[in-house]
Structure formats: structure tokens, C-alpha cells
Coordinates of N, CA and C in Angstrom, one line a residue:
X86 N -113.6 -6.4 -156.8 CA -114.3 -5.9 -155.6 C -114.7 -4.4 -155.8
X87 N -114.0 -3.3 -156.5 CA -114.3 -2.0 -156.2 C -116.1 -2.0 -157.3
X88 N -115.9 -2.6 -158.1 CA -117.1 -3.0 -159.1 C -118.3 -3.0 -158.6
X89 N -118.1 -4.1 -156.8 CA -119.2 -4.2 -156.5 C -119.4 -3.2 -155.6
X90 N -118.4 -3.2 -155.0 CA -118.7 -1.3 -154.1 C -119.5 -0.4 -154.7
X91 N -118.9 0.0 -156.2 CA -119.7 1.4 -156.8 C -120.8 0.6 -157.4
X92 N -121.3 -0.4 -157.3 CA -122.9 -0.9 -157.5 C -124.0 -0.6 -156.3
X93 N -123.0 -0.6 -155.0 CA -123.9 -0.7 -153.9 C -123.7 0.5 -153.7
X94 N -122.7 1.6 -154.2 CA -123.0 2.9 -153.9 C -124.2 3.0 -154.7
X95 N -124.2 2.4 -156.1 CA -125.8 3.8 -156.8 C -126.8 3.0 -156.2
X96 N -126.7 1.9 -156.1 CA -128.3 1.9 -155.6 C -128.7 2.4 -154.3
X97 N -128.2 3.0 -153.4 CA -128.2 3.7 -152.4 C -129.0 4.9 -152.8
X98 N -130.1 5.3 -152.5 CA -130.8 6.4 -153.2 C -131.0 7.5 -151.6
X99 N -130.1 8.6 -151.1 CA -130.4 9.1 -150.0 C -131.1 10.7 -150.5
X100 N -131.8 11.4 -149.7 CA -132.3 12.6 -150.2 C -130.7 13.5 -149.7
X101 N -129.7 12.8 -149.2 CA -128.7 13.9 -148.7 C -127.4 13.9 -150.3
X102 N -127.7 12.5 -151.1 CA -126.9 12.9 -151.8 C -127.5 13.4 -153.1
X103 N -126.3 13.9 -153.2 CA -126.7 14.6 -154.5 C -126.3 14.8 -156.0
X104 N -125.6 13.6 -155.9 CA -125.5 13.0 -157.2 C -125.1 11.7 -157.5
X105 N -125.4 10.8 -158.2 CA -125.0 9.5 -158.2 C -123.6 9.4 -158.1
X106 N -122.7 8.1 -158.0 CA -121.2 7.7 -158.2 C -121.1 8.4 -159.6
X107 N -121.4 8.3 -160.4 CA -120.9 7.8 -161.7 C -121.1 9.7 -162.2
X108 N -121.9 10.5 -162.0 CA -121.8 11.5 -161.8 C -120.7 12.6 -161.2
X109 N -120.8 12.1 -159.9 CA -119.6 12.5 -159.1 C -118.5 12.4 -159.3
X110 N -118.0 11.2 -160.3 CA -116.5 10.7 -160.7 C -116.9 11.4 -161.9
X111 N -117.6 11.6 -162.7 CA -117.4 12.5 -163.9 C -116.8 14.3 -163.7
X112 N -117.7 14.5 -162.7 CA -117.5 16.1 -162.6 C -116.0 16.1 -161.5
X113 N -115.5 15.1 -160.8 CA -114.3 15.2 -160.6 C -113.0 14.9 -161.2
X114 N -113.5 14.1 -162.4 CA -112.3 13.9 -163.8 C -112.1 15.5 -164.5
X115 N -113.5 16.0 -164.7 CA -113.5 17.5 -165.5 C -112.7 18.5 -164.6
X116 N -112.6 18.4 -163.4 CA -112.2 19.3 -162.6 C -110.6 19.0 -162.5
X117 N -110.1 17.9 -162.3 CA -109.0 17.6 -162.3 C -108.4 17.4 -163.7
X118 N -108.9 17.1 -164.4 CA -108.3 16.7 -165.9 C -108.4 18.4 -166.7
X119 N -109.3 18.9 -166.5 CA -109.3 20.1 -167.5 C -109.0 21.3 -166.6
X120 N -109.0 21.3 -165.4 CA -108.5 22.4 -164.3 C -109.6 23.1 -164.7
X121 N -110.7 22.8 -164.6 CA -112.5 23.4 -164.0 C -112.3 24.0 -162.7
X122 N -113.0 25.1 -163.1 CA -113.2 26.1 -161.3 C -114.6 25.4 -160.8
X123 N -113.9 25.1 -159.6 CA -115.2 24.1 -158.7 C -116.3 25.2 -158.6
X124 N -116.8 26.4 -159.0 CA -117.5 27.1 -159.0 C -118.8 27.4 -160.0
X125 N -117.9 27.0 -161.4 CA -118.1 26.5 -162.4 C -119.2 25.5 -162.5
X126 N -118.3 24.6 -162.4 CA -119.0 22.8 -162.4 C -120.2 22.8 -161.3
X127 N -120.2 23.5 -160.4 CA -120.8 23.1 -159.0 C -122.0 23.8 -159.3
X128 N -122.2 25.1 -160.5 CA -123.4 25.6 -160.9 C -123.6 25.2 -161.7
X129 N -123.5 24.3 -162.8 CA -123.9 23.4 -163.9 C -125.0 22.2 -163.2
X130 N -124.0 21.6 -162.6 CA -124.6 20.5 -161.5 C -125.4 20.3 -160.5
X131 N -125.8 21.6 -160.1 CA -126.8 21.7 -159.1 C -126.1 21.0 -157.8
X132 N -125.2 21.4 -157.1 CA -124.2 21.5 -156.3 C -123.4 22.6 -155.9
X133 N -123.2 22.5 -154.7 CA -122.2 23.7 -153.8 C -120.7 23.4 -154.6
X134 N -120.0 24.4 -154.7 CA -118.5 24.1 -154.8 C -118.3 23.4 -153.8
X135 N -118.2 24.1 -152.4 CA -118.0 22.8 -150.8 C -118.0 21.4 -151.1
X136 N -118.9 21.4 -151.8 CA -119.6 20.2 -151.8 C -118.9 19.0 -153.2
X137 N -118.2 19.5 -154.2 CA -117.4 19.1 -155.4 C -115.8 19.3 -154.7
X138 N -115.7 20.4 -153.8 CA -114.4 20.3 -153.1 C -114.2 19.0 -152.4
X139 N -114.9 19.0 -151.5 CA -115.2 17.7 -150.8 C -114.8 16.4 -151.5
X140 N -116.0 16.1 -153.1 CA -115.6 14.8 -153.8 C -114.1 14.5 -154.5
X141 N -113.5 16.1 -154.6 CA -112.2 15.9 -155.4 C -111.2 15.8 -153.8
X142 N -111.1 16.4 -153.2 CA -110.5 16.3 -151.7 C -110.7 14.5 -151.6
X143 N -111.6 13.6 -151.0 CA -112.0 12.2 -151.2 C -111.1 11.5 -152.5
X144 N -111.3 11.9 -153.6 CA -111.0 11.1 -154.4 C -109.6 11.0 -154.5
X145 N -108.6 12.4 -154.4 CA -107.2 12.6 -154.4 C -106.6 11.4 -153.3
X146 N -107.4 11.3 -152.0 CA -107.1 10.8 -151.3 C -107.1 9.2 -151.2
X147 N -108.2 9.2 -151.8 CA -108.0 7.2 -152.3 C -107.3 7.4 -153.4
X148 N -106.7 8.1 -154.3 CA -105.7 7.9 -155.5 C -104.3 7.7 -154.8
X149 N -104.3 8.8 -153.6 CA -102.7 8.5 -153.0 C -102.9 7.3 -152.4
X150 N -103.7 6.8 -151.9 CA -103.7 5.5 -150.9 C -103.8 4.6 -151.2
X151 N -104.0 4.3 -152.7 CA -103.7 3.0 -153.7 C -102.5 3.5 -154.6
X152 N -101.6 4.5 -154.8 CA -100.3 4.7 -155.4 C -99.1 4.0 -154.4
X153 N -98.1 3.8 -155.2 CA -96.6 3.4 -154.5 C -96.0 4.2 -154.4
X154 N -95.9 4.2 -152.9 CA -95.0 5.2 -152.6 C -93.6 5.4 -153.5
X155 N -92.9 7.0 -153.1 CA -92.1 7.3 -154.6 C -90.7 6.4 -154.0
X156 N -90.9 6.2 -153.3 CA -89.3 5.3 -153.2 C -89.3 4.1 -153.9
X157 N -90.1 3.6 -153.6 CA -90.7 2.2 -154.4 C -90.4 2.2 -155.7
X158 N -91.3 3.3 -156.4 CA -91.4 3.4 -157.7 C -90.1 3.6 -158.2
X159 N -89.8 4.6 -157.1 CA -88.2 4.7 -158.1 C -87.4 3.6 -158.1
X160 N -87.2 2.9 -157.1 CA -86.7 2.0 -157.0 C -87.0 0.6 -158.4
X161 N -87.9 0.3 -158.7 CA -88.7 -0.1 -159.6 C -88.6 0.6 -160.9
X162 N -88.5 2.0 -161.2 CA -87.7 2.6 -162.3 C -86.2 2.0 -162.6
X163 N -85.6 2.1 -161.6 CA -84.2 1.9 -162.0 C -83.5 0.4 -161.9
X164 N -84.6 -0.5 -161.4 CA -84.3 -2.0 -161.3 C -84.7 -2.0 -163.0
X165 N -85.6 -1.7 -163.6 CA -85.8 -1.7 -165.4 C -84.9 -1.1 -166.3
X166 N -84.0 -0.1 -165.9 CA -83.2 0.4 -166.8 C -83.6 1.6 -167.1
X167 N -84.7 2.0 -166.4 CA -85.0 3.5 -167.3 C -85.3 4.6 -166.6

């Protein structure tokens, strides 16, 4: 299902956005994976910082809301032995 979501995001062509999905999830991997200054990236890309804050603020937030909670996990840690 998420497959077909980010299909029906790109072909959505608005004059308000400003970068495709596949874009946006790139320059929010760089920012979070290499600890990029959203000031940085956001002038490369022809984008506001606000505006890459925004997509990494969004994305953090569907990462926590599809993670297990840490009780769980731990719990799940130590039912394995490790």
C-alpha cells in the first residue's frame, strides 16, 4: 500500500509543491543521515530551510508512528535472549 500512495503522490503535479516525493525523501535522508544544515540543502534545492524543516519534522513523525513502542521492544529484546 505505501507503494501506491507515493505513486499517487508524484503524479500530483501542484504549482505549491516544490519538489517531487522522491526528491524530498532524498534531501531528508542527507539531512538526517549526514547531519546537513537545513540551510545548506535548502539552497542547493531551491527551497526555504522552513520548508525542508517542515519535510524532516513530517517524516520523523511517520517514523515514530510506525516504530514499537520502547517497552515492547524491550520486551521483545529480552523474550530473545539478547
Amino acid at each position: 500500500m505505501p507503494v501506491r500512495y507515493a505513486v499517487a503522490v508524484i503524479q500530483i503535479r501542484s504549482r505549491w509543491r516544490k519538489a517531487a516525493a522522491g526528491d524530498q525523501a532524498l534531501i531528508v535522508l542527507a539531512v538526517l543521515r549526514h547531519d546537513q544544515r537545513l540551510a545548506d540543502m535548502a539552497g542547493g534545492n531551491g527551497v526555504s530551510a522552513s520548508t525542508e524543516r517542515r519535510w524532516v519534522q513530517e517524516v520523523v513523525e511517520l517514523l515514530a508512528a510506525r516504530s514499537p513502542r520502547l517497552d515492547r521492544a524491550l520486551k521483545k529484546v529480552a523474550r530473545s535472549g539478547g
